[in-house]
mmCIF file of C-alpha atoms in Angstrom:
data_model
loop_
_atom_site.group_PDB
_atom_site.id
_atom_site.type_symbol
_atom_site.label_atom_id
_atom_site.label_comp_id
_atom_site.label_asym_id
_atom_site.label_seq_id
_atom_site.Cartn_x
_atom_site.Cartn_y
_atom_site.Cartn_z
ATOM 1 C CA MET A 1 -2.202 -15.214 2.585
ATOM 2 C CA ASN A 2 -2.267 -12.158 0.134
ATOM 3 C CA ALA A 3 1.099 -10.365 0.025
ATOM 4 C CA LEU A 4 -0.633 -7.047 0.023
ATOM 5 C CA SER A 5 -2.211 -8.253 3.132
ATOM 6 C CA HIS A 6 0.748 -8.275 5.211
ATOM 7 C CA PRO A 7 1.009 -5.109 7.693
ATOM 8 C CA HIS A 8 4.682 -4.144 6.282
ATOM 9 C CA TRP A 9 3.229 -4.265 2.831
ATOM 10 C CA ARG A 10 0.182 -2.298 3.937
ATOM 11 C CA LEU A 11 2.414 0.570 5.524
ATOM 12 C CA LEU A 12 4.457 0.388 2.377
ATOM 13 C CA VAL A 13 1.523 0.715 -0.225
ATOM 14 C CA ALA A 14 -0.183 3.667 2.409
ATOM 15 C CA ALA A 15 3.047 5.791 2.250
ATOM 16 C CA LEU A 16 3.416 5.541 -1.738
ATOM 17 C CA ALA A 17 -0.353 6.330 -1.449
ATOM 18 C CA CYS A 18 0.150 9.319 0.302
ATOM 19 C CA PHE A 19 3.222 10.659 -2.245
ATOM 20 C CA ALA A 20 1.104 9.926 -5.189
ATOM 21 C CA ALA A 21 -1.931 11.686 -3.629
ATOM 22 C CA ALA A 22 0.207 14.659 -2.965
ATOM 23 C CA PHE A 23 1.352 14.803 -6.570
ATOM 24 C CA ALA A 24 -2.008 14.342 -7.850
ATOM 25 C CA LEU A 25 -3.153 17.188 -5.872
ATOM 26 C CA ALA A 26 -0.570 19.490 -6.865
ATOM 27 C CA SER A 27 -1.304 18.838 -10.606
ATOM 28 C CA ALA A 28 -4.851 19.186 -10.231
ATOM 29 C CA THR A 29 -4.418 22.677 -8.371
ATOM 30 C CA GLY A 30 -2.070 24.247 -10.861
ATOM 31 C CA LEU A 31 0.963 23.520 -7.774
ATOM 32 C CA ALA A 32 2.688 21.440 -10.445
ATOM 33 C CA ARG A 33 5.293 24.003 -11.399
ATOM 34 C CA SER A 34 6.049 24.201 -7.477
ATOM 35 C CA VAL A 35 7.279 20.166 -6.977
ATOM 36 C CA PRO A 36 10.715 20.500 -7.664
ATOM 37 C CA GLU A 37 10.767 23.527 -5.167
ATOM 38 C CA LEU A 38 9.064 21.157 -2.773
ATOM 39 C CA LEU A 39 11.157 18.314 -3.758
ATOM 40 C CA ARG A 40 14.476 20.408 -2.972
ATOM 41 C CA GLY A 41 12.657 20.737 0.810
ATOM 42 C CA ILE A 42 12.292 17.256 1.253
ATOM 43 C CA GLY A 43 16.107 16.892 0.855
ATOM 44 C CA VAL A 44 16.760 19.179 3.393
ATOM 45 C CA THR A 45 14.312 17.852 5.763
ATOM 46 C CA ALA A 46 15.627 14.092 5.028
ATOM 47 C CA THR A 47 19.368 15.450 5.521
ATOM 48 C CA VAL A 48 18.386 16.957 8.958
ATOM 49 C CA MET A 49 16.357 13.881 9.929
ATOM 50 C CA PHE A 50 19.283 11.286 8.977
ATOM 51 C CA GLY A 51 21.900 13.746 10.354
ATOM 52 C CA GLY A 52 19.546 14.086 13.658
ATOM 53 C CA SER A 53 18.979 10.575 13.605
ATOM 54 C CA ALA A 54 22.627 9.524 13.836
ATOM 55 C CA VAL A 55 23.488 11.908 16.633
ATOM 56 C CA ALA A 56 20.596 10.644 18.595
ATOM 57 C CA ILE A 57 21.482 7.020 18.247
ATOM 58 C CA VAL A 58 25.077 7.441 19.286
ATOM 59 C CA VAL A 59 24.302 9.927 22.105
ATOM 60 C CA ALA A 60 21.280 8.125 23.730
ATOM 61 C CA PRO A 61 23.176 4.750 24.712
ATOM 62 C CA VAL A 62 26.466 6.648 25.790
ATOM 63 C CA ALA A 63 24.352 8.748 28.300
ATOM 64 C CA ALA A 64 22.130 5.927 29.428
ATOM 65 C CA LEU A 65 25.074 3.838 30.411
ATOM 66 C CA CYS A 66 26.851 6.523 32.140
ATOM 67 C CA LYS A 67 23.830 7.276 34.100
ATOM 68 C CA LEU A 68 23.722 3.973 35.160
ATOM 69 C CA TYR A 69 27.292 2.379 35.509
ATOM 70 C CA GLY A 70 29.238 5.588 35.364
ATOM 71 C CA GLY A 71 31.130 7.064 38.125
ATOM 72 C CA SER A 72 29.512 9.952 40.269
ATOM 73 C CA ALA A 73 30.890 12.704 38.092
ATOM 74 C CA ILE A 74 30.037 10.982 34.704
ATOM 75 C CA ARG A 75 27.119 9.825 36.006
ATOM 76 C CA TRP A 76 25.677 13.604 36.911
ATOM 77 C CA LEU A 77 26.926 14.572 33.950
ATOM 78 C CA ALA A 78 24.832 12.277 31.899
ATOM 79 C CA ILE A 79 21.748 13.333 34.151
ATOM 80 C CA GLY A 80 22.378 17.214 33.399
ATOM 81 C CA TYR A 81 22.396 16.541 29.640
ATOM 82 C CA ILE A 82 19.352 14.135 30.032
ATOM 83 C CA GLU A 83 17.111 16.664 32.154
ATOM 84 C CA THR A 84 18.367 19.742 30.330
ATOM 85 C CA PHE A 85 17.488 18.582 26.755
ATOM 86 C CA ARG A 86 14.393 16.761 27.828
ATOM 87 C CA GLY A 87 13.085 19.803 29.823
ATOM 88 C CA THR A 88 13.683 22.716 27.517
ATOM 89 C CA SER A 89 12.085 23.234 24.068
ATOM 90 C CA ALA A 90 13.796 22.182 20.975
ATOM 91 C CA LEU A 91 13.053 25.490 19.535
ATOM 92 C CA VAL A 92 14.726 27.231 22.064
ATOM 93 C CA GLN A 93 17.689 24.704 21.762
ATOM 94 C CA LEU A 94 17.759 25.380 17.956
ATOM 95 C CA PHE A 95 17.839 29.601 18.703
ATOM 96 C CA TRP A 96 20.416 28.911 21.652
ATOM 97 C CA LEU A 97 22.540 27.256 19.519
ATOM 98 C CA PHE A 98 22.309 29.339 16.230
ATOM 99 C CA PHE A 99 22.084 32.872 18.007
ATOM 100 C CA VAL A 100 23.859 32.618 21.544
ATOM 101 C CA LEU A 101 26.571 30.410 20.418
ATOM 102 C CA PRO A 102 28.196 33.138 18.234
ATOM 103 C CA HIS A 103 28.344 35.325 21.522
ATOM 104 C CA PHE A 104 30.897 33.251 22.721
ATOM 105 C CA GLY A 105 32.980 33.277 19.341
ATOM 106 C CA ILE A 106 31.381 30.212 18.309
ATOM 107 C CA THR A 107 29.335 30.334 14.725
ATOM 108 C CA LEU A 108 27.685 27.083 13.681
ATOM 109 C CA GLU A 109 26.166 26.441 9.886
ATOM 110 C CA PRO A 110 22.441 25.983 10.128
ATOM 111 C CA LEU A 111 22.424 22.837 8.986
ATOM 112 C CA THR A 112 24.922 21.725 11.470
ATOM 113 C CA VAL A 113 22.715 23.602 14.233
ATOM 114 C CA ALA A 114 19.684 21.653 13.254
ATOM 115 C CA ILE A 115 21.326 18.340 13.229
ATOM 116 C CA ALA A 116 22.964 18.966 16.614
ATOM 117 C CA ALA A 117 20.171 20.328 18.496
ATOM 118 C CA LEU A 118 17.506 17.779 17.105
ATOM 119 C CA GLY A 119 19.966 14.976 17.661
ATOM 120 C CA LEU A 120 20.790 15.938 21.222
ATOM 121 C CA ASN A 121 17.249 16.794 22.008
ATOM 122 C CA ILE A 122 16.058 13.280 20.757
ATOM 123 C CA GLY A 123 18.721 11.708 22.143
ATOM 124 C CA ALA A 124 18.148 12.636 25.694
ATOM 125 C CA TYR A 125 14.509 11.173 25.626
ATOM 126 C CA GLY A 126 16.302 7.875 23.675
ATOM 127 C CA ALA A 127 18.670 7.785 26.608
ATOM 128 C CA GLU A 128 15.535 7.159 28.925
ATOM 129 C CA VAL A 129 14.403 4.601 26.292
ATOM 130 C CA VAL A 130 17.752 2.741 26.521
ATOM 131 C CA ARG A 131 17.832 3.014 30.353
ATOM 132 C CA GLY A 132 14.369 1.543 30.629
ATOM 133 C CA ALA A 133 15.176 -1.162 28.271
ATOM 134 C CA VAL A 134 18.338 -2.279 30.089
ATOM 135 C CA LEU A 135 16.686 -2.237 33.426
ATOM 136 C CA ALA A 136 13.953 -4.384 31.842
ATOM 137 C CA VAL A 137 15.992 -7.297 30.947
ATOM 138 C CA PRO A 138 15.549 -9.849 34.044
ATOM 139 C CA ARG A 139 17.883 -10.082 36.773
ATOM 140 C CA GLY A 140 18.693 -13.487 36.290
ATOM 141 C CA GLN A 141 20.533 -12.663 33.337
ATOM 142 C CA TRP A 142 22.650 -10.872 34.964
ATOM 143 C CA GLU A 143 23.298 -13.536 37.580
ATOM 144 C CA ALA A 144 23.593 -16.363 34.925
ATOM 145 C CA ALA A 145 26.611 -14.062 33.174
ATOM 146 C CA SER A 146 28.244 -13.627 36.581
ATOM 147 C CA ALA A 147 28.031 -17.620 37.314
ATOM 148 C CA LEU A 148 30.174 -17.798 33.703
ATOM 149 C CA ASN A 149 32.545 -15.454 35.140
ATOM 150 C CA MET A 150 31.832 -12.334 32.789
ATOM 151 C CA THR A 151 32.698 -9.117 33.740
ATOM 152 C CA GLN A 152 29.818 -6.176 33.587
ATOM 153 C CA SER A 153 31.178 -4.883 30.228
ATOM 154 C CA GLN A 154 30.751 -8.422 28.933
ATOM 155 C CA THR A 155 27.340 -8.995 30.439
ATOM 156 C CA LEU A 156 26.239 -6.005 28.872
ATOM 157 C CA ARG A 157 27.503 -6.270 25.243
ATOM 158 C CA ARG A 158 26.804 -10.206 25.015
ATOM 159 C CA VAL A 159 23.570 -10.630 27.332
ATOM 160 C CA VAL A 160 21.874 -7.335 28.394
ATOM 161 C CA LEU A 161 21.986 -5.172 25.500
ATOM 162 C CA PRO A 162 21.134 -7.713 22.889
ATOM 163 C CA GLN A 163 17.982 -8.377 24.790
ATOM 164 C CA ALA A 164 17.364 -4.309 25.420
ATOM 165 C CA TRP A 165 17.888 -3.546 22.117
ATOM 166 C CA VAL A 166 14.638 -5.546 20.871
ATOM 167 C CA LEU A 167 12.591 -4.286 23.620
ATOM 168 C CA MET A 168 13.569 -0.256 22.771
ATOM 169 C CA ILE A 169 13.062 -0.469 18.910
ATOM 170 C CA PRO A 170 9.151 0.435 19.265
ATOM 171 C CA ALA A 171 9.733 3.283 21.271
ATOM 172 C CA TRP A 172 12.776 4.480 18.950
ATOM 173 C CA GLY A 173 10.183 4.295 16.089
ATOM 174 C CA ASN A 174 8.249 7.047 17.901
ATOM 175 C CA LEU A 175 11.385 8.722 18.694
ATOM 176 C CA LEU A 176 12.370 9.217 15.056
ATOM 177 C CA ILE A 177 8.847 9.963 13.911
ATOM 178 C CA GLU A 178 8.732 12.916 16.415
ATOM 179 C CA LEU A 179 12.411 13.855 14.914
ATOM 180 C CA LEU A 180 10.991 14.125 11.533
ATOM 181 C CA LYS A 181 7.956 16.445 12.948
ATOM 182 C CA ALA A 182 10.400 18.580 14.451
ATOM 183 C CA THR A 183 12.426 19.293 11.637
ATOM 184 C CA SER A 184 9.957 21.574 10.556
ATOM 185 C CA LEU A 185 11.259 24.113 13.129
ATOM 186 C CA VAL A 186 14.650 24.508 11.134
ATOM 187 C CA SER A 187 12.767 26.897 8.884
ATOM 188 C CA LEU A 188 13.134 29.243 11.663
ATOM 189 C CA ILE A 189 16.900 29.435 11.670
ATOM 190 C CA THR A 190 17.117 29.997 7.725
ATOM 191 C CA LEU A 191 16.945 26.427 6.283
ATOM 192 C CA ALA A 192 14.973 25.698 3.336
ATOM 193 C CA ASP A 193 13.443 22.525 4.290
ATOM 194 C CA LEU A 194 9.822 21.382 3.336
ATOM 195 C CA THR A 195 8.208 23.406 5.791
ATOM 196 C CA PHE A 196 10.026 26.671 4.792
ATOM 197 C CA LYS A 197 9.344 25.923 0.681
ATOM 198 C CA ALA A 198 5.783 25.278 1.635
ATOM 199 C CA GLN A 199 5.567 28.844 2.976
ATOM 200 C CA GLN A 200 7.162 30.377 -0.021
ATOM 201 C CA ILE A 201 5.222 28.873 -2.166
ATOM 202 C CA ASN A 202 1.785 29.678 -0.163
ATOM 203 C CA GLN A 203 2.997 33.343 -0.178
ATOM 204 C CA ASN A 204 3.435 33.093 -3.633
ATOM 205 C CA THR A 205 0.292 31.565 -4.635
ATOM 206 C CA LEU A 206 -2.055 32.271 -1.813
ATOM 207 C CA GLN A 207 -3.355 28.745 -2.250
ATOM 208 C CA THR A 208 -3.256 27.879 1.652
ATOM 209 C CA VAL A 209 -5.420 24.722 1.485
ATOM 210 C CA GLU A 210 -3.804 23.147 -1.357
ATOM 211 C CA VAL A 211 -0.186 23.900 -0.216
ATOM 212 C CA PHE A 212 -0.151 22.650 3.047
ATOM 213 C CA SER A 213 -2.470 19.741 2.037
ATOM 214 C CA ILE A 214 0.225 18.645 -0.027
ATOM 215 C CA VAL A 215 2.708 18.982 2.713
ATOM 216 C CA LEU A 216 0.749 17.230 5.483
ATOM 217 C CA LEU A 217 0.477 14.214 2.805
ATOM 218 C CA VAL A 218 4.372 14.446 2.375
ATOM 219 C CA TYR A 219 5.068 14.346 6.160
ATOM 220 C CA LEU A 220 2.667 11.368 6.663
ATOM 221 C CA GLY A 221 3.972 9.330 3.963
ATOM 222 C CA LEU A 222 7.530 10.188 5.435
ATOM 223 C CA SER A 223 6.495 8.786 8.901
ATOM 224 C CA LEU A 224 4.795 5.562 7.442
ATOM 225 C CA LEU A 225 8.044 4.738 5.759
ATOM 226 C CA ILE A 226 9.772 5.358 9.307
ATOM 227 C CA THR A 227 7.494 3.168 10.836
ATOM 228 C CA LEU A 228 8.020 0.490 8.422
ATOM 229 C CA GLY A 229 11.723 0.812 8.480
ATOM 230 C CA MET A 230 11.536 0.050 12.432
ATOM 231 C CA ARG A 231 8.696 -2.466 12.167
ATOM 232 C CA GLN A 232 11.301 -4.522 9.362
ATOM 233 C CA LEU A 233 14.132 -3.860 11.927
ATOM 234 C CA GLU A 234 12.392 -5.095 15.202
ATOM 235 C CA ARG A 235 11.472 -8.221 12.919
ATOM 236 C CA ARG A 236 14.839 -8.980 11.909
ATOM 237 C CA ALA A 237 16.186 -7.919 15.671
ATOM 238 C CA SER A 238 13.576 -10.600 17.177
ATOM 239 C CA PHE A 239 14.643 -12.811 14.932
ATOM 240 C CA GLY A 240 18.311 -12.816 15.381
ATOM 241 C CA LEU A 241 17.556 -13.141 19.001
ATOM 242 C CA ALA A 242 15.615 -16.086 18.910
ATOM 243 C CA ARG A 243 18.471 -17.673 16.792
ATOM 244 C CA GLY A 244 21.018 -16.762 18.948
ATOM 245 C CA PRO A 245 24.480 -15.725 18.319
ATOM 246 C CA GLY A 246 26.191 -18.119 15.815
ATOM 247 C CA THR A 247 23.399 -19.523 14.372
#
């Protein structure tokens, strides 16, 4: 089979084509001089994206396991976090951390607010993904581990979570793309991300169609790269699970 016919290669080619098309459009419409500004905006967007992803990936399994197996107080604390961040707007959460916290004597930098708000927001959705994946592992796995005198924590660590991890990767891919799209909100708390830079360039050039077509292509290219990364991760995780630990 031709290497370029592999789905992963097609995703990479499509992502590169989006970036190439964005640059070509900028050059053809006289916006090439704005490319450095857009690149700086992409840098801010990527920083928020990676920072928020790190927060979400850490918080989600903790919240999910607390909801499933924590004591009464811990369980309700986890439920409160999940339902609050799933049930309210990410934009309101950004504004609350940025504009309301200073009234309580807590002032955070815009970048910190962006990473924390978006990470906690996506982490709440991720917690439900983790919970669903853990519950999807057949009950027989628990019973087999119990027959081997494994504790609950050993069963989770050695048996359940490795299987649940494979199940949750596709959903996490969707969540990370949602996080990427949500980064456009951070321009409203003074962060000069890709969307903010596009708005500035549009105001200076009045080339609305061209500017936002370029930005659309860039966001599409970035989302395709995320999809590619998650597909590769899913493939490796499935292969590792099939081989089993220590093989």
